[in-house]
Coordinates of C-alpha atoms in Angstrom, one line a residue:
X15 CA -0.8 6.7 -4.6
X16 CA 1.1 5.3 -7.8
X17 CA 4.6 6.3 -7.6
X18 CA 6.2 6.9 -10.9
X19 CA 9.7 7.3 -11.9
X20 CA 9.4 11.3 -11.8
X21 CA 8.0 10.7 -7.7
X22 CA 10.9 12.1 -5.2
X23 CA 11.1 10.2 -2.2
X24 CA 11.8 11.3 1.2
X25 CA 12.7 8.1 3.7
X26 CA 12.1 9.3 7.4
X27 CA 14.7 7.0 9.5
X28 CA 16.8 6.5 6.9
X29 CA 19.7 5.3 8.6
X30 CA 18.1 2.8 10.5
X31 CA 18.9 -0.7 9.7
X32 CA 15.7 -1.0 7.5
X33 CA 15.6 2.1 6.2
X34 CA 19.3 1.6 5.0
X35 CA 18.4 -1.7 3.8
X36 CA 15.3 -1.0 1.9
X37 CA 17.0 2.7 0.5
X38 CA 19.4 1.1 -1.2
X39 CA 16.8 -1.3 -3.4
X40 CA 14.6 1.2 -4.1
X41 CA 17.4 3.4 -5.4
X42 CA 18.6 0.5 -7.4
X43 CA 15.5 -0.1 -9.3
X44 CA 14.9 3.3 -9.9
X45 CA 13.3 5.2 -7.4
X46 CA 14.2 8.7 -7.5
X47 CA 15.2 9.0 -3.5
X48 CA 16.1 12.5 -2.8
X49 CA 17.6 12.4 0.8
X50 CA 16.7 10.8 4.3
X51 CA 15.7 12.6 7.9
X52 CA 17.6 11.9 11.2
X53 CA 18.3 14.8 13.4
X54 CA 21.1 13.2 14.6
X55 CA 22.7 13.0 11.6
X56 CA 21.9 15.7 9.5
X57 CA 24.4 17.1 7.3
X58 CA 26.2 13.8 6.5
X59 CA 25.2 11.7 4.0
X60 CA 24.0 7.9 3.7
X61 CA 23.7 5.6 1.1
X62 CA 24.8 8.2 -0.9
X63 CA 22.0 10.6 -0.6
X64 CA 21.9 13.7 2.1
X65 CA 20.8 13.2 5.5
X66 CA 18.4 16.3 6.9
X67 CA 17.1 17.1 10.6
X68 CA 13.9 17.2 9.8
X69 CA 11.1 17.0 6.7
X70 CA 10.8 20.7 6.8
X71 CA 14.4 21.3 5.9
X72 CA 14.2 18.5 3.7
X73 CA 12.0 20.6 1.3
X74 CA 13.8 23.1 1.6
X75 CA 16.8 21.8 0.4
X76 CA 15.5 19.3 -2.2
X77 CA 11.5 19.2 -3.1
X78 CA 9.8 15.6 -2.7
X79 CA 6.9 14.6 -3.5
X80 CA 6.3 11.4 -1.2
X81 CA 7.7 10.7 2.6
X82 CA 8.6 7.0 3.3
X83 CA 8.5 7.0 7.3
X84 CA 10.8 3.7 9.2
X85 CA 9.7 5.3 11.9
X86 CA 9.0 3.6 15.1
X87 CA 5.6 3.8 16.9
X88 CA 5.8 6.3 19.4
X89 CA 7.4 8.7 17.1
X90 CA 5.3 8.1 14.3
X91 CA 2.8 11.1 14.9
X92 CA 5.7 13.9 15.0
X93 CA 7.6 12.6 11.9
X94 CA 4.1 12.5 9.7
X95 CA 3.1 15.6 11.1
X96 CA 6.3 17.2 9.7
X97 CA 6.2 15.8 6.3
X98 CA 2.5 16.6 6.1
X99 CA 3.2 20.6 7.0
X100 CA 6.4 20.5 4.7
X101 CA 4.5 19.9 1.7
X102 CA 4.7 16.0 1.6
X103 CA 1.7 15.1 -1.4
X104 CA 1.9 11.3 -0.2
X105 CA 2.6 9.8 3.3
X106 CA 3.4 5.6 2.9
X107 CA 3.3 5.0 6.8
X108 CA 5.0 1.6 7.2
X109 CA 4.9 1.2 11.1
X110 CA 2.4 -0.5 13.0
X111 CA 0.7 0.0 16.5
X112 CA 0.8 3.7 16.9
X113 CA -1.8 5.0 19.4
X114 CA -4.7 5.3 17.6
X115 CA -5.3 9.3 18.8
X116 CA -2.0 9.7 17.5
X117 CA -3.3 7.9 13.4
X118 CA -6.4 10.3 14.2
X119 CA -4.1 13.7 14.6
X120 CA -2.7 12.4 11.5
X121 CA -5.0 11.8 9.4
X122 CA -6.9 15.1 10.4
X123 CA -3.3 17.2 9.5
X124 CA -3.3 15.3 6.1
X125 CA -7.3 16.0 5.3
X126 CA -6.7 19.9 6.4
X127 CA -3.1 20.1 4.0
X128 CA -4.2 17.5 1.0
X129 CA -2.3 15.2 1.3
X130 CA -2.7 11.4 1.2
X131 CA -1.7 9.1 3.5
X132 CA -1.4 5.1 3.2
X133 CA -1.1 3.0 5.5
X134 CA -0.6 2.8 8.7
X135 CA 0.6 -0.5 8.5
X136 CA 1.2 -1.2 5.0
X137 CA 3.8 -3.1 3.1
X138 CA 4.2 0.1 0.3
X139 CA 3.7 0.5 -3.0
X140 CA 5.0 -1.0 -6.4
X141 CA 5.1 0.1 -9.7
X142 CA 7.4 -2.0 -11.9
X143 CA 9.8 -0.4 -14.5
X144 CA 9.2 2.4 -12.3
X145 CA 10.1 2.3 -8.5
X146 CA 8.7 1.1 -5.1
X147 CA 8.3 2.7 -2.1
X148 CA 8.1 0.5 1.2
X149 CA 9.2 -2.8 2.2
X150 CA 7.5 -4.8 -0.9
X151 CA 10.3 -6.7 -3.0
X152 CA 9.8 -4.0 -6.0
X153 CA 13.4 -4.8 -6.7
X154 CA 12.9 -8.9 -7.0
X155 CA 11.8 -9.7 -11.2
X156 CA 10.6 -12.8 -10.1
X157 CA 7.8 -11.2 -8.0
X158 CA 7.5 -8.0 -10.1
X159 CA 7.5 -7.5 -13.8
X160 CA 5.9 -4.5 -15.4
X161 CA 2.3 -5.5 -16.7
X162 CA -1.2 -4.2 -17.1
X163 CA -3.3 -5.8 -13.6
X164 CA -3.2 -3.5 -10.9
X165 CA -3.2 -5.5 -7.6
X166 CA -4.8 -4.2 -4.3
X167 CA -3.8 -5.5 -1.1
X168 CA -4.4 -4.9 2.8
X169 CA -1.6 -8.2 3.6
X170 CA 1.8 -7.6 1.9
X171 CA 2.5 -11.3 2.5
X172 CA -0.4 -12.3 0.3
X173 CA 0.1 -9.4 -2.3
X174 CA 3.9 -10.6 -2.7
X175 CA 2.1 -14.4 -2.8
X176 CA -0.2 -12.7 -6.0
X177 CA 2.0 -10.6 -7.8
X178 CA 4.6 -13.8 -7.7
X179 CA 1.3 -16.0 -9.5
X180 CA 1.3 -13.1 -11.8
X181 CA 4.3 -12.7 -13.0
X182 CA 4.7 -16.4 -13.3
X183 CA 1.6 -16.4 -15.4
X184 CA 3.6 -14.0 -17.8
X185 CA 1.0 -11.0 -16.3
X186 CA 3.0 -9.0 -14.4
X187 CA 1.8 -6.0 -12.7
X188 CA 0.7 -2.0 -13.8
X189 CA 0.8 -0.9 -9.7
X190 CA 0.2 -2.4 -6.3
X191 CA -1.0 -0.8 -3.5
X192 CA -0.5 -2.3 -0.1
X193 CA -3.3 0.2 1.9
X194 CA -2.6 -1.5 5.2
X195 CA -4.2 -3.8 8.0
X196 CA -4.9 -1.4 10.6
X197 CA -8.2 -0.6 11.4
X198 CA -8.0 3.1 10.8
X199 CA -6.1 3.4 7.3
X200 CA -5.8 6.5 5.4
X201 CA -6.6 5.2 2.3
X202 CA -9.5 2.7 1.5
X203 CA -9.9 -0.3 -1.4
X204 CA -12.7 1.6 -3.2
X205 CA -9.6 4.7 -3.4
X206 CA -7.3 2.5 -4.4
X207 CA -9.7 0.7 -6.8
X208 CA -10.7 4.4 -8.1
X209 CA -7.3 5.0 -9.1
X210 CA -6.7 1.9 -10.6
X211 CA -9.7 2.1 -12.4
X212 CA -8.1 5.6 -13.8
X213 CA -5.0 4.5 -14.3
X214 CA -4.4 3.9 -18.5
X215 CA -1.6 1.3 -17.5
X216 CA -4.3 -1.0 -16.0
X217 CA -6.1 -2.9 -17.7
X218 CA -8.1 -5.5 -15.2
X219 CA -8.1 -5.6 -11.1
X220 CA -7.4 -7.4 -8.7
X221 CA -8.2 -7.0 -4.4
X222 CA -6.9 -9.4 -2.1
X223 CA -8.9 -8.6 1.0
X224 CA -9.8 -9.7 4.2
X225 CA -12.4 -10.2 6.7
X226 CA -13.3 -7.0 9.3
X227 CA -14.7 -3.6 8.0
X228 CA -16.3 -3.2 5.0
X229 CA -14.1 -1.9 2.3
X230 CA -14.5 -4.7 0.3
X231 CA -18.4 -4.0 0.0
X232 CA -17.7 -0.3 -0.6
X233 CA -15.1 -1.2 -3.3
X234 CA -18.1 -3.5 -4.9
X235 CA -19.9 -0.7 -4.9
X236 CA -17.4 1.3 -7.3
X237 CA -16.8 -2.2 -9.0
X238 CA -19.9 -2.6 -10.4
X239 CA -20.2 0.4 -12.7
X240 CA -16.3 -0.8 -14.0
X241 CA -15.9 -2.1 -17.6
X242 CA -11.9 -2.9 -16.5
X243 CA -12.7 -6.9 -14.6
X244 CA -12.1 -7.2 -11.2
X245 CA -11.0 -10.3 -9.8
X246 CA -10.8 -10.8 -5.9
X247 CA -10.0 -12.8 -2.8
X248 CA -11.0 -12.7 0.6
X249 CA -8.9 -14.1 3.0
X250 CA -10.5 -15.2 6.7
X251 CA -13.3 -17.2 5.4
X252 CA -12.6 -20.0 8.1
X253 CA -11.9 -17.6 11.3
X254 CA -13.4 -17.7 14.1
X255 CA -16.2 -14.3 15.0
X256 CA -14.7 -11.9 17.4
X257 CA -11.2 -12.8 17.1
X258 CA -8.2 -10.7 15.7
X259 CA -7.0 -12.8 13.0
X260 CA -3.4 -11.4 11.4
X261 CA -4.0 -7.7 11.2
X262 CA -5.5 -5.5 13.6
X263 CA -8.2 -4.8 11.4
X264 CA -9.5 -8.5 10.4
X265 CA -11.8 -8.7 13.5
X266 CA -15.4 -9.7 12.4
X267 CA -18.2 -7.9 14.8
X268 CA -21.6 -9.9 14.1
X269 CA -22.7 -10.0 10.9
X270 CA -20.3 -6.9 8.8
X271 CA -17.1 -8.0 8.0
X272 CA -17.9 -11.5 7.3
X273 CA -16.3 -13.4 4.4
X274 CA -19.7 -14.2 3.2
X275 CA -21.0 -10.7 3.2
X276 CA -17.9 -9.6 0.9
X277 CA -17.8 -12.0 -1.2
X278 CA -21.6 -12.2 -1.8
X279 CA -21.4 -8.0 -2.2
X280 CA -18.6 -8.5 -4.9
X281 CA -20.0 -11.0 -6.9
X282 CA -23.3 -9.4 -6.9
X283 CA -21.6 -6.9 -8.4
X284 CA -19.9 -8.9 -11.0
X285 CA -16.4 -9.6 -9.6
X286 CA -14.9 -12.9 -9.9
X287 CA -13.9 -14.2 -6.2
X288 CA -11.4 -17.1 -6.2
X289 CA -11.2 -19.7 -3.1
X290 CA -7.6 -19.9 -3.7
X291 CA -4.5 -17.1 -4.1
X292 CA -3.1 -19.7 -6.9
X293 CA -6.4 -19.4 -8.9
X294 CA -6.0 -15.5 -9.5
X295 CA -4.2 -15.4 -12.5
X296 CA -6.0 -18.0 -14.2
X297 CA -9.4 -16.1 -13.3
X298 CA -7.4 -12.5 -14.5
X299 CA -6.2 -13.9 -17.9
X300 CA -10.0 -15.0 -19.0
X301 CA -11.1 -12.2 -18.4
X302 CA -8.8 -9.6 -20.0

C-alpha cells in the first residue's frame, strides 16, 4: 500500500477529465504509469501512454502492479473486478457511493486473488521523491516533501491540511495513506499502521481519524506494542450522535465510535492525541 518508484500504475478511466488531469501529475513527479483502460478507445494513446480495452489486456501488454480506478459508481464493481482477475497486487478505489453489494463482491474477489484494495473512497496515496497515486497533491512541494513521519488518513482534506503543517515544519513525509471514509473500506488504520510501522523510511506516526467505527481503537491496539511514536487526531469530537458527519462512515451509534472512546483507547496506549490539526507537528518533532 506504499507505492514506490519501481510500482507500475494502471489508471482505469484514463481519459476522463480527472483521470487525464491527475495522469499527467503523477507522471510528472515520477510515477511509473504504464498505460490507461477505456474500451472505447483502446489502441490510441493519451497523455502519452497506451490506451487498452480492458485491465486484462492491459497485463498482457504491459505488467502493472497497481490499478488507479476514475471510475464512476455504477461501473465501479466491473472495472475492480477486472483488474483484481488480471493480476492487479493493489486496487486505490477513488470513487464514492458504489452500492455497497457491489464494495462486498469486491472485496470478496480481492481476498480470494490477494490482492489489496484501498479505499473505496479515498483521496490515494503519497510517497514523496517517489510517486502518488490518486487525487492527493503528490506533485505540490509545498504540501509534500520527502521525510521520515508516515501519515494515515481517512479525510484527504485533513491529510493535505497535515502533511502541509509538516512540511512547513521542515518534517516532510516517508508515505501517506488516505484508506477512505466509506464504511466498508478494504484496508483498515491498524493495516496501514502495520506497514508503517514496517516501513525503514518511517520513523514516527501519525493517524488523523474520525468519529464512527472503531479503527482507531484497533489501531491502539497495534500502537501500544510500537517503539516508532504515534501521534494522532480525531476529528468529530463536537458532532452530534446518529448523524453522518462528512464521510459515510463518521456516524456514531451509542457509545462505539465516539471521539472520547478513541481518543481515551489511544492515549491509554501511549499515543499523543492533539485537539488541533496545527499542533501535529509540534507534538511529532518532541517526540522523534
Amino acid at each position: 500500500m506504499i507505492v514506490r518508484k519501481e510500482t507500475r500504475v494502471l489508471v482505469q478511466g484514463i481519459t476522463g477529465k480527472q483521470g487525464t488531469f491527475w495522469t499527467e501529475k503523477m507522471i510528472g513527479c515520477g510515477t511509473q504509469v504504464i498505460g490507461g483502460v477505456n474500451p472505447k478507445h483502446a489502441g490510441t494513446e493519451h497523455v502519452g501512454v497506451p490506451v487498452f480495452a480492458s485491465a486484462r489486456a492491459a497485463m498482457e501488454a504491459a505488467p502493472f502492479d497497481l490499478a488507479l480506478m476514475f471510475i464512476p459508481p455504477a461501473a465501479a464493481k466491473d472495472a475492480a473486478l477486472d483488474a483484481i482477475e488480471a493480476g492487479a497486487k493493489t486496487l486505490v478505489v477513488l470513487t464514492e457511493h458504489i452500492p455497497l453489494q457491489d464494495v462486498l463482491t469486491m472485496h470478496a474477489a480481492a481476498k480470494a486473488h490477494g490482492a489489496r484494495i484501498v479505499g473505496p473512497n479515498t483521496a490515494g496515496i503519497v510517497t514523496p521523491g517517489e510517486g502518488f497515486a490518486g487525487i492527493m497533491p503528490g506533485h505540490n512541494p509545498n504540501i509534500f516533501q520527502p521525510g521520515r513521519v508516515g501519515v494515515i488518513s481517512r479525510s484527504g482534506s485533513l491529510g493535505t491540511l497535515v502533511c502541509l503543517n509538516l512540511t512547513r515544519a521542515g518534517l516532510g513525509q516517508s508515505a501517506f495513506i488516505g484508506i477512505g471514509g466509506d464504511p466498508v473500506i478494504g484496508t483498515s488504520t491498524r493495516e496501514a499502521l502495520e506497514a508503517l510501522d514496517l516501513d525503514a523510511g518511517t520513523d514516527a506516526v501519525v493517524i488523523v481519524g474520525e468519529i464512527g467505527g472503531t479503527m482507531e481503537e484497533e489501531a491502539a491496539e497495534y500502537a501500544r506494542g510500537m517503539k516508532k511514536p504515534v501521534v494522532a487526531f480525531i476529528a468529530g469530537r463536537s458532532a452530534p450522535s446518529g448523524r453522518t458527519m462528512g464521510h459515510a462512515g463518521a456516524i456514531v451509534t451509542g457509545h462505539r465510535g465516539t471521539y472520547n472512546s478513541k481518543r481515551s483507547a489511544l492515549e491509554a496506549a501511549g499515543v499523543a492525541v492533539t485537539d488541533l490539526p496545527r499542533d501535529i507537528a509540534e507534538a511529532v518533532a518532541s517526540r522523534l
